[in-house]
Each structure stands twice: as structure tokens, then as C-alpha cells.
Amino acid sequence: MPQDKFDLVIAANRLPVDRVREGNRSVWRRSPGGLVTAMESVMSGRDGAWIGWSGVPGKAPAPFEQDDMWLHPIALSADEITDYYEGFSNGSLWPLYHDVIVPPTFRRRWQAAYEKVNRRFAEVAAELAAENATVWIHDYQLQLMPRYLRELRPDVRIGWFNHIPFPPVELFMQLPARDTLLHGLLGADFLGFQRRTDAQNFLRACRQLLGDDDVEVRADLVQTADGQVCRAAAVPISIDSRGMARLAATPAVRARAREIREQLGNPEKLLLGVDRLDYTKGIRHRLKSLEEMYREGTLDGARTKFIQVATPSRERLQAYQHIKSEVEQTVGRINGEHSSFGAPAVTYLHRSFPREEMAALFVAADVMLVTPLRDGMNLVAKEYVAAHDDTGALVLSEFTGAANELKQAYLCNPHDIARTKRTITRALEAPAEERRRRMRALHRQVLRHDVQRWAERFLSNLAVAPRQP
């Protein structure tokens, strides 16, 4: 019989599992994605519960145990999915927090749904949390939850971690609900961000936009009018790097990597991109760079192949339908102009893959292209590095949080197509010793700063966060 109260409660928009069909039965299977990958090892062996939406509209399934975690589904109606998730979270917040790559849309109905769902999450967390428990809230979909939970359970320690960038105040102030959101976050004891710049952006927003609310900002602390003290700092996320390194070294993964290259005709060089199909990931810019390189003859479609894995994402939204169409058209054009019969220059895979297959793709690739226009961290870059100890090369966008840590990567500005092309060429043509030196340094960095260290840093910061001045 499961227990009623937990000392650690994780709250995220989604549960770490998806409902899938296996033959004639429906089962829960681990979800893909950076948050689930990062938190899997954190929750392992802990006495904790995870609350989140199951992915299906309507009545929530009954709570259940999976992989030694107690999972408590949250109900979302079809209208709430439209307004809270697709609307406010991904139509208003997501583009605003990613440099307004596409314009955000603001609707009062969306904001009302966001408030309602955040309160529901807080109510469930308040029920599950033991006395003086720790509640760790994740990401931009739940920015009001800390304040609502604080009102219900002043005894618990509340932490919140932002997996995406936090925008400069000049962008954030466009948000009609800006004051409400800031006060929602200030219900937490500790706020963790991917980069120091993100934490500073939040503190500046509090200083500039909440000045009339008796909010005082001192260094990295914010004190509200009711005496609550909240600290904001950078705690960059990572991966289970040793787990990925072990998986990549297994005979099965190594054999599958060789098979992948054989299926592509054993190219001299294999390039790889792995992303959610999202306009922030720079897939169109990447394909434009490669298309020009094939056209100019810098790359030969017979000798240099590119695999693009694009995991489906939010495909009901118009902006995502548009990028899907553009990517498919560009891939078709490249292959039509630069492929031989039965041997495409670009292999485009619009689906998700199990962890073993991803590891094999990482091992097979000579160069990994991680070129988002804006990204909070980008764990794929770290996974590729973990899978290589002295081979491979990483081309990495300057606009990722990972660029602050992976300084031995070949850094690029994906907006600058000409320079991106030169960076890719440099990574392909670099002497073997240079590539080994860079990759060894990157590998050591990723192994040293793994997901367990990230979790320990976050939780230790939360444990000592001051509640009173």
C-alpha cells in the first residue's frame, strides 16, 4: 500500500511516462525529453512523488507506482490543454522567453486557465507533502504554483527550476501578467536558472517592475512585503553522463552504430542533428547552411551524409506546422539536388527513438550539430559528448546554456550562415589531435558535472535558502 505523504514532491507539467499500446494492452512507458532524462536518476532510490498531467484530456488516471516512483496524475480538460498549455504556456510564454523568435500572443482566457491549473497543482502538492517536506517545481508552465503552495503550506521548502531562458526585462515587461508571474515565483525559497544571465534577468525584472509593491532586491535575494525571502541563482542542469558513457560503450550500441553507417553507404563523414521540431532549435538555419555547402561543393552528397532527428512537438500549433513544412521542403530540395539513387544526402527522421538507438546515433556521428537560436541548456550536446571520450566533434550554438560550460566545442552563431558554414568545415577538417584534445576536455567536463551533482547543488541551495532577512 503506497504511503500518503512524501518528503520530496516533484511537480512538472507532465508525468515522466506516456500511455502507449503494446499489443492488446495499454502500458506506461518512460517519456523522452530532457526533464525526464535529468530527473530519472535524481528520483531513483528517493522517497518521493511526482505530480503532472498524464497527456490525455479528461479525468485523471488513479495514482500509481512506476519504476519506484509514486506518480500522481493531474486532470486537464480539453479546454485547459488549449488555453493553459497550448495557449498561455506555449503561445505567450515560450516565444517571449526565447527572444520573440516568433511573436507571442496574449489572451485573458489563456491567463485565467494558467492560474486555475497552477492552483490545482498546488493543491495536490499540498496534500502529498509531508510536514516540512521539500517540493521541487519545474519549468515555465508552473510559475504561479510557488505562491499558491506557500499560501496552503507555509511549512514546506519550495524550489523552482527554469529549464528555459528567462528573458531580459525589456521583453518580459510585454507580458500582461508580468506582476502576477513574478509574485508567483517569489513564493519559492529558491529559484534555479540555467545561466547567471537568466537569474540576473529575473532579479532585474523584480527590481524594475515590482518597485511599487514594497519588494526589495539585495544582491541575489528578493524580500517581499510579507517578509518572505527568495534567492535566485544559476544551477545549470546536466545529464546522467556516466550512464550514457556506459551505454555508448556496450557492444550492442557499437554494433548498431556501425550498422547505421553501413546503411548510409559508409560515408567518409557523418553529421548529426537531434532536436525537438521547434522554431527555437535552428533546424531551418542549419539546413540552409548545409544546403549551401552541398551546392558550393564544400560537402559532397556521396561522401558526407547528414541525419536530422526531429522529435514531434506541439504539432497542433500553427507555428510548429509551419516549421515542419519548411523543414520537409528543404530536406526534399537538398536530396533532389545532391543525392544519388537510393542514397540520400540527408536522412530526415520525424519521430522519437529509444535511448539505445540515440546512443548508437551519437557514436556513429563524426560531427554533432547543435545550433539552436536560443536554448536554456541543450542536454543533447552533453549526451553526445558523454558518448565520445576522444573522437567526434561538437558544433555548438553560442545561444545555448551549454556553451557556457562546453567551451572546447566549435562555437557558432547560427544566425550567421557564412560563419556557421566555416565552423562546420573547421570541425570536419580539424586535425585528429585537435579533435581528440577538444573532445577529451569536453568529456571530462560533462562527467564531472553530471545530473546528480546538479540535483545535489539545487537541493543544497534550497535547504539553506533564507526565509527571513
GROMACS .gro file of N, CA, C and O in nm, residues 91-175:
model
  340
   91GLY      N    1   0.197   2.968  -2.634
   91GLY     CA    2   0.166   3.076  -2.726
   91GLY      C    3   0.207   3.212  -2.672
   91GLY      O    4   0.236   3.303  -2.749
   92SER      N    5   0.212   3.225  -2.538
   92SER     CA    6   0.252   3.350  -2.476
   92SER      C    7   0.394   3.342  -2.419
   92SER      O    8   0.482   3.418  -2.458
   93LEU      N    9   0.418   3.249  -2.325
   93LEU     CA   10   0.544   3.246  -2.252
   93LEU      C   11   0.660   3.195  -2.337
   93LEU      O   12   0.768   3.255  -2.338
   94TRP      N   13   0.642   3.082  -2.405
   94TRP     CA   14   0.753   3.020  -2.478
   94TRP      C   15   0.819   3.117  -2.578
   94TRP      O   16   0.940   3.136  -2.575
   95PRO      N   17   0.743   3.180  -2.668
   95PRO     CA   18   0.809   3.272  -2.761
   95PRO      C   19   0.868   3.394  -2.691
   95PRO      O   20   0.975   3.442  -2.730
   96LEU      N   21   0.802   3.444  -2.587
   96LEU     CA   22   0.855   3.560  -2.515
   96LEU      C   23   0.988   3.527  -2.448
   96LEU      O   24   1.080   3.608  -2.445
   97TYR      N   25   0.999   3.406  -2.394
   97TYR     CA   26   1.119   3.365  -2.321
   97TYR      C   27   1.231   3.322  -2.416
   97TYR      O   28   1.344   3.299  -2.373
   98HIS      N   29   1.200   3.308  -2.545
   98HIS     CA   30   1.300   3.269  -2.644
   98HIS      C   31   1.321   3.382  -2.745
   98HIS      O   32   1.319   3.361  -2.867
   99ASP      N   33   1.343   3.501  -2.694
   99ASP     CA   34   1.384   3.616  -2.775
   99ASP      C   35   1.284   3.659  -2.881
   99ASP      O   36   1.320   3.723  -2.980
  100VAL      N   37   1.156   3.620  -2.864
  100VAL     CA   38   1.050   3.658  -2.958
  100VAL      C   39   1.089   3.618  -3.101
  100VAL      O   40   1.078   3.696  -3.195
  101ILE      N   41   1.141   3.495  -3.116
  101ILE     CA   42   1.172   3.443  -3.249
  101ILE      C   43   1.045   3.441  -3.334
  101ILE      O   44   1.048   3.468  -3.454
  102VAL      N   45   0.933   3.406  -3.271
  102VAL     CA   46   0.801   3.431  -3.331
  102VAL      C   47   0.725   3.518  -3.231
  102VAL      O   48   0.751   3.513  -3.111
  103PRO      N   49   0.632   3.600  -3.277
  103PRO     CA   50   0.562   3.691  -3.185
  103PRO      C   51   0.473   3.615  -3.087
  103PRO      O   52   0.401   3.523  -3.127
  104PRO      N   53   0.475   3.653  -2.960
  104PRO     CA   54   0.383   3.592  -2.864
  104PRO      C   55   0.241   3.646  -2.881
  104PRO      O   56   0.220   3.756  -2.934
  105THR      N   57   0.145   3.567  -2.837
  105THR     CA   58   0.004   3.607  -2.838
  105THR      C   59  -0.046   3.610  -2.694
  105THR      O   60  -0.015   3.520  -2.616
  106PHE      N   61  -0.122   3.713  -2.660
  106PHE     CA   62  -0.172   3.727  -2.523
  106PHE      C   63  -0.325   3.730  -2.524
  106PHE      O   64  -0.385   3.812  -2.595
  107ARG      N   65  -0.383   3.639  -2.446
  107ARG     CA   66  -0.529   3.635  -2.433
  107ARG      C   67  -0.565   3.616  -2.286
  107ARG      O   68  -0.506   3.531  -2.217
  108ARG      N   69  -0.663   3.692  -2.240
  108ARG     CA   70  -0.701   3.685  -2.098
  108ARG      C   71  -0.756   3.547  -2.062
  108ARG      O   72  -0.737   3.500  -1.950
  109ARG      N   73  -0.823   3.482  -2.155
  109ARG     CA   74  -0.876   3.349  -2.128
  109ARG      C   75  -0.763   3.251  -2.100
  109ARG      O   76  -0.772   3.165  -2.013
  110TRP      N   77  -0.653   3.264  -2.174
  110TRP     CA   78  -0.537   3.177  -2.153
  110TRP      C   79  -0.478   3.200  -2.014
  110TRP      O   80  -0.443   3.106  -1.944
  111GLN      N   81  -0.467   3.327  -1.976
  111GLN     CA   82  -0.409   3.359  -1.845
  111GLN      C   83  -0.495   3.301  -1.733
  111GLN      O   84  -0.444   3.247  -1.635
  112ALA      N   85  -0.627   3.312  -1.746
  112ALA     CA   86  -0.717   3.259  -1.643
  112ALA      C   87  -0.701   3.108  -1.629
  112ALA      O   88  -0.701   3.053  -1.517
  113ALA      N   89  -0.687   3.038  -1.741
  113ALA     CA   90  -0.668   2.893  -1.737
  113ALA      C   91  -0.535   2.858  -1.672
  113ALA      O   92  -0.526   2.760  -1.595
  114TYR      N   93  -0.431   2.934  -1.702
  114TYR     CA   94  -0.298   2.912  -1.642
  114TYR      C   95  -0.306   2.924  -1.491
  114TYR      O   96  -0.252   2.841  -1.417
  115GLU      N   97  -0.375   3.027  -1.442
  115GLU     CA   98  -0.390   3.045  -1.298
  115GLU      C   99  -0.466   2.928  -1.236
  115GLU      O  100  -0.428   2.876  -1.130
  116LYS      N  101  -0.571   2.885  -1.301
  116LYS     CA  102  -0.654   2.777  -1.248
  116LYS      C  103  -0.576   2.646  -1.239
  116LYS      O  104  -0.581   2.575  -1.137
  117VAL      N  105  -0.500   2.613  -1.344
  117VAL     CA  106  -0.425   2.487  -1.345
  117VAL      C  107  -0.310   2.493  -1.244
  117VAL      O  108  -0.283   2.395  -1.173
  118ASN      N  109  -0.242   2.606  -1.233
  118ASN     CA  110  -0.135   2.619  -1.135
  118ASN      C  111  -0.188   2.601  -0.993
  118ASN      O  112  -0.122   2.540  -0.908
  119ARG      N  113  -0.306   2.653  -0.966
  119ARG     CA  114  -0.365   2.634  -0.833
  119ARG      C  115  -0.399   2.487  -0.809
  119ARG      O  116  -0.381   2.436  -0.697
  120ARG      N  117  -0.444   2.418  -0.911
  120ARG     CA  118  -0.474   2.275  -0.896
  120ARG      C  119  -0.348   2.196  -0.863
  120ARG      O  120  -0.349   2.108  -0.776
  121PHE      N  121  -0.238   2.225  -0.931
  121PHE     CA  122  -0.111   2.160  -0.899
  121PHE      C  123  -0.071   2.187  -0.755
  121PHE      O  124  -0.025   2.096  -0.683
  122ALA      N  125  -0.087   2.310  -0.710
  122ALA     CA  126  -0.050   2.346  -0.573
  122ALA      C  127  -0.134   2.270  -0.471
  122ALA      O  128  -0.082   2.225  -0.367
  123GLU      N  129  -0.261   2.255  -0.499
  123GLU     CA  130  -0.349   2.183  -0.405
  123GLU      C  131  -0.310   2.037  -0.392
  123GLU      O  132  -0.308   1.981  -0.281
  124VAL      N  133  -0.275   1.974  -0.503
  124VAL     CA  134  -0.233   1.833  -0.498
  124VAL      C  135  -0.100   1.821  -0.425
  124VAL      O  136  -0.081   1.731  -0.341
  125ALA      N  137  -0.004   1.910  -0.453
  125ALA     CA  138   0.125   1.906  -0.384
  125ALA      C  139   0.107   1.927  -0.234
  125ALA      O  140   0.175   1.862  -0.153
  126ALA      N  141   0.016   2.016  -0.196
  126ALA     CA  142  -0.008   2.040  -0.054
  126ALA      C  143  -0.062   1.916   0.015
  126ALA      O  144  -0.030   1.889   0.132
  127GLU      N  145  -0.140   1.837  -0.056
  127GLU     CA  146  -0.194   1.713   0.002
  127GLU      C  147  -0.087   1.605   0.015
  127GLU      O  148  -0.087   1.527   0.112
  128LEU      N  149   0.004   1.598  -0.081
  128LEU     CA  150   0.103   1.490  -0.082
  128LEU      C  151   0.225   1.518   0.005
  128LEU      O  152   0.293   1.425   0.048
  129ALA      N  153   0.256   1.643   0.030
  129ALA     CA  154   0.379   1.679   0.101
  129ALA      C  155   0.367   1.651   0.250
  129ALA      O  156   0.270   1.691   0.315
  130ALA      N  157   0.468   1.582   0.303
  130ALA     CA  158   0.474   1.560   0.447
  130ALA      C  159   0.509   1.691   0.517
  130ALA      O  160   0.544   1.791   0.453
  131GLU      N  161   0.503   1.692   0.647
  131GLU     CA  162   0.539   1.812   0.722
  131GLU      C  163   0.685   1.848   0.695
  131GLU      O  164   0.772   1.762   0.698
  132ASN      N  165   0.708   1.976   0.666
  132ASN     CA  166   0.842   2.027   0.636
  132ASN      C  167   0.907   1.958   0.515
  132ASN      O  168   1.030   1.949   0.506
  133ALA      N  169   0.826   1.910   0.424
  133ALA     CA  170   0.877   1.842   0.305
  133ALA      C  171   0.942   1.941   0.209
  133ALA      O  172   0.932   2.064   0.226
  134THR      N  173   1.009   1.886   0.110
  134THR     CA  174   1.066   1.965   0.000
  134THR      C  175   0.980   1.945  -0.124
  134THR      O  176   0.951   1.830  -0.162
  135VAL      N  177   0.938   2.055  -0.186
  135VAL     CA  178   0.862   2.049  -0.310
  135VAL      C  179   0.945   2.118  -0.418
  135VAL      O  180   0.981   2.235  -0.406
  136TRP      N  181   0.976   2.043  -0.523
  136TRP     CA  182   1.061   2.093  -0.632
  136TRP      C  183   0.974   2.108  -0.755
  136TRP      O  184   0.929   2.010  -0.814
  137ILE      N  185   0.951   2.232  -0.795
  137ILE     CA  186   0.863   2.265  -0.907
  137ILE      C  187   0.949   2.294  -1.030
  137ILE      O  188   1.054   2.357  -1.020
  138HIS      N  189   0.900   2.248  -1.144
  138HIS     CA  190   0.979   2.260  -1.267
  138HIS      C  191   0.908   2.340  -1.375
  138HIS      O  192   0.794   2.314  -1.409
  139ASP      N  193   0.980   2.439  -1.425
  139ASP     CA  194   0.962   2.499  -1.557
  139ASP      C  195   0.850   2.602  -1.566
  139ASP      O  196   0.775   2.629  -1.472
  140TYR      N  197   0.846   2.659  -1.687
  140TYR     CA  198   0.769   2.780  -1.713
  140TYR      C  199   0.618   2.759  -1.706
  140TYR      O  200   0.542   2.855  -1.691
  141GLN      N  201   0.572   2.635  -1.716
  141GLN     CA  202   0.427   2.610  -1.709
  141GLN      C  203   0.372   2.629  -1.567
  141GLN      O  204   0.251   2.641  -1.548
  142LEU      N  205   0.459   2.631  -1.466
  142LEU     CA  206   0.414   2.633  -1.326
  142LEU      C  207   0.477   2.749  -1.248
  142LEU      O  208   0.523   2.732  -1.137
  143GLN      N  209   0.474   2.868  -1.303
  143GLN     CA  210   0.537   2.981  -1.238
  143GLN      C  211   0.451   3.044  -1.128
  143GLN      O  212   0.502   3.121  -1.046
  144LEU      N  213   0.323   3.014  -1.124
  144LEU     CA  214   0.237   3.064  -1.018
  144LEU      C  215   0.226   2.966  -0.902
  144LEU      O  216   0.184   3.004  -0.792
  145MET      N  217   0.263   2.843  -0.926
  145MET     CA  218   0.247   2.739  -0.824
  145MET      C  219   0.321   2.768  -0.693
  145MET      O  220   0.267   2.739  -0.585
  146PRO      N  221   0.444   2.825  -0.695
  146PRO     CA  222   0.510   2.850  -0.567
  146PRO      C  223   0.427   2.938  -0.472
  146PRO      O  224   0.416   2.908  -0.352
  147ARG      N  225   0.367   3.045  -0.522
  147ARG     CA  226   0.286   3.133  -0.436
  147ARG      C  227   0.162   3.063  -0.385
  147ARG      O  228   0.128   3.072  -0.267
  148TYR      N  229   0.093   2.991  -0.472
  148TYR     CA  230  -0.028   2.920  -0.430
  148TYR      C  231   0.006   2.814  -0.324
  148TYR      O  232  -0.067   2.797  -0.226
  149LEU      N  233   0.117   2.742  -0.344
  149LEU     CA  234   0.157   2.640  -0.248
  149LEU      C  235   0.200   2.702  -0.116
  149LEU      O  236   0.170   2.649  -0.009
  150ARG      N  237   0.267   2.816  -0.121
  150ARG     CA  238   0.310   2.884   0.001
  150ARG      C  239   0.189   2.923   0.086
  150ARG      O  240   0.191   2.911   0.209
  151GLU      N  241   0.081   2.966   0.020
  151GLU     CA  242  -0.041   3.002   0.094
  151GLU      C  243  -0.104   2.882   0.161
  151GLU      O  244  -0.159   2.893   0.271
  152LEU      N  245  -0.094   2.765   0.096
  152LEU     CA  246  -0.155   2.643   0.151
  152LEU      C  247  -0.067   2.574   0.253
  152LEU      O  248  -0.116   2.517   0.352
  153ARG      N  249   0.065   2.576   0.229
  153ARG     CA  250   0.159   2.501   0.314
  153ARG      C  251   0.283   2.586   0.344
  153ARG      O  252   0.389   2.568   0.284
  154PRO      N  253   0.274   2.679   0.438
  154PRO     CA  254   0.390   2.763   0.469
  154PRO      C  255   0.507   2.687   0.531
  154PRO      O  256   0.618   2.740   0.539
  155ASP      N  257   0.484   2.561   0.572
  155ASP     CA  258   0.591   2.484   0.637
  155ASP      C  259   0.689   2.422   0.538
  155ASP      O  260   0.803   2.390   0.574
  156VAL      N  261   0.649   2.403   0.412
  156VAL     CA  262   0.733   2.326   0.320
  156VAL      C  263   0.840   2.415   0.257
  156VAL      O  264   0.824   2.537   0.245
  157ARG      N  265   0.951   2.352   0.218
  157ARG     CA  266   1.054   2.418   0.140
  157ARG      C  267   1.015   2.410  -0.006
  157ARG      O  268   0.989   2.300  -0.059
  158ILE      N  269   1.015   2.523  -0.076
  158ILE     CA  270   0.970   2.527  -0.214
  158ILE      C  271   1.085   2.574  -0.303
  158ILE      O  272   1.141   2.683  -0.283
  159GLY      N  273   1.119   2.491  -0.399
  159GLY     CA  274   1.217   2.528  -0.500
  159GLY      C  275   1.154   2.524  -0.638
  159GLY      O  276   1.060   2.447  -0.662
  160TRP      N  277   1.204   2.606  -0.728
  160TRP     CA  278   1.155   2.609  -0.867
  160TRP      C  279   1.276   2.619  -0.958
  160TRP      O  280   1.369   2.695  -0.932
  161PHE      N  281   1.275   2.539  -1.064
  161PHE     CA  282   1.385   2.542  -1.160
  161PHE      C  283   1.332   2.570  -1.300
  161PHE      O  284   1.236   2.507  -1.345
  162ASN      N  285   1.397   2.665  -1.367
  162ASN     CA  286   1.356   2.704  -1.501
  162ASN      C  287   1.446   2.635  -1.604
  162ASN      O  288   1.566   2.662  -1.609
  163HIS      N  289   1.388   2.551  -1.687
  163HIS     CA  290   1.465   2.477  -1.786
  163HIS      C  291   1.490   2.556  -1.913
  163HIS      O  292   1.570   2.515  -1.996
  164ILE      N  293   1.421   2.668  -1.928
  164ILE     CA  294   1.436   2.751  -2.048
  164ILE      C  295   1.496   2.885  -2.007
  164ILE      O  296   1.511   2.914  -1.888
  165PRO      N  297   1.532   2.970  -2.102
  165PRO     CA  298   1.586   3.101  -2.064
  165PRO      C  299   1.482   3.186  -1.990
  165PRO      O  300   1.360   3.165  -2.005
  166PHE      N  301   1.530   3.282  -1.911
  166PHE     CA  302   1.442   3.386  -1.857
  166PHE      C  303   1.478   3.515  -1.929
  166PHE      O  304   1.595   3.553  -1.934
  167PRO      N  305   1.378   3.583  -1.986
  167PRO     CA  306   1.409   3.691  -2.081
  167PRO      C  307   1.455   3.819  -2.013
  167PRO      O  308   1.428   3.842  -1.895
  168PRO      N  309   1.522   3.906  -2.088
  168PRO     CA  310   1.554   4.039  -2.037
  168PRO      C  311   1.425   4.114  -2.003
  168PRO      O  312   1.319   4.088  -2.061
  169VAL      N  313   1.436   4.207  -1.909
  169VAL     CA  314   1.317   4.278  -1.862
  169VAL      C  315   1.248   4.352  -1.976
  169VAL      O  316   1.125   4.366  -1.977
  170GLU      N  317   1.324   4.397  -2.076
  170GLU     CA  318   1.264   4.469  -2.187
  170GLU      C  319   1.166   4.382  -2.265
  170GLU      O  320   1.070   4.434  -2.325
  171LEU      N  321   1.190   4.251  -2.269
  171LEU     CA  322   1.095   4.159  -2.331
  171LEU      C  323   0.989   4.113  -2.231
  171LEU      O  324   0.870   4.108  -2.263
  172PHE      N  325   1.031   4.079  -2.110
  172PHE     CA  326   0.938   4.026  -2.011
  172PHE      C  327   0.826   4.124  -1.980
  172PHE      O  328   0.712   4.085  -1.954
  173MET      N  329   0.856   4.254  -1.984
  173MET     CA  330   0.757   4.354  -1.947
  173MET      C  331   0.642   4.362  -2.047
  173MET      O  332   0.539   4.424  -2.018
  174GLN      N  333   0.655   4.298  -2.164
  174GLN     CA  334   0.542   4.291  -2.258
  174GLN      C  335   0.428   4.207  -2.202
  174GLN      O  336   0.312   4.224  -2.242
  175LEU      N  337   0.459   4.114  -2.112
  175LEU     CA  338   0.360   4.018  -2.064
  175LEU      C  339   0.254   4.087  -1.981
  175LEU      O  340   0.285   4.150  -1.879
   0.00000   0.00000   0.00000
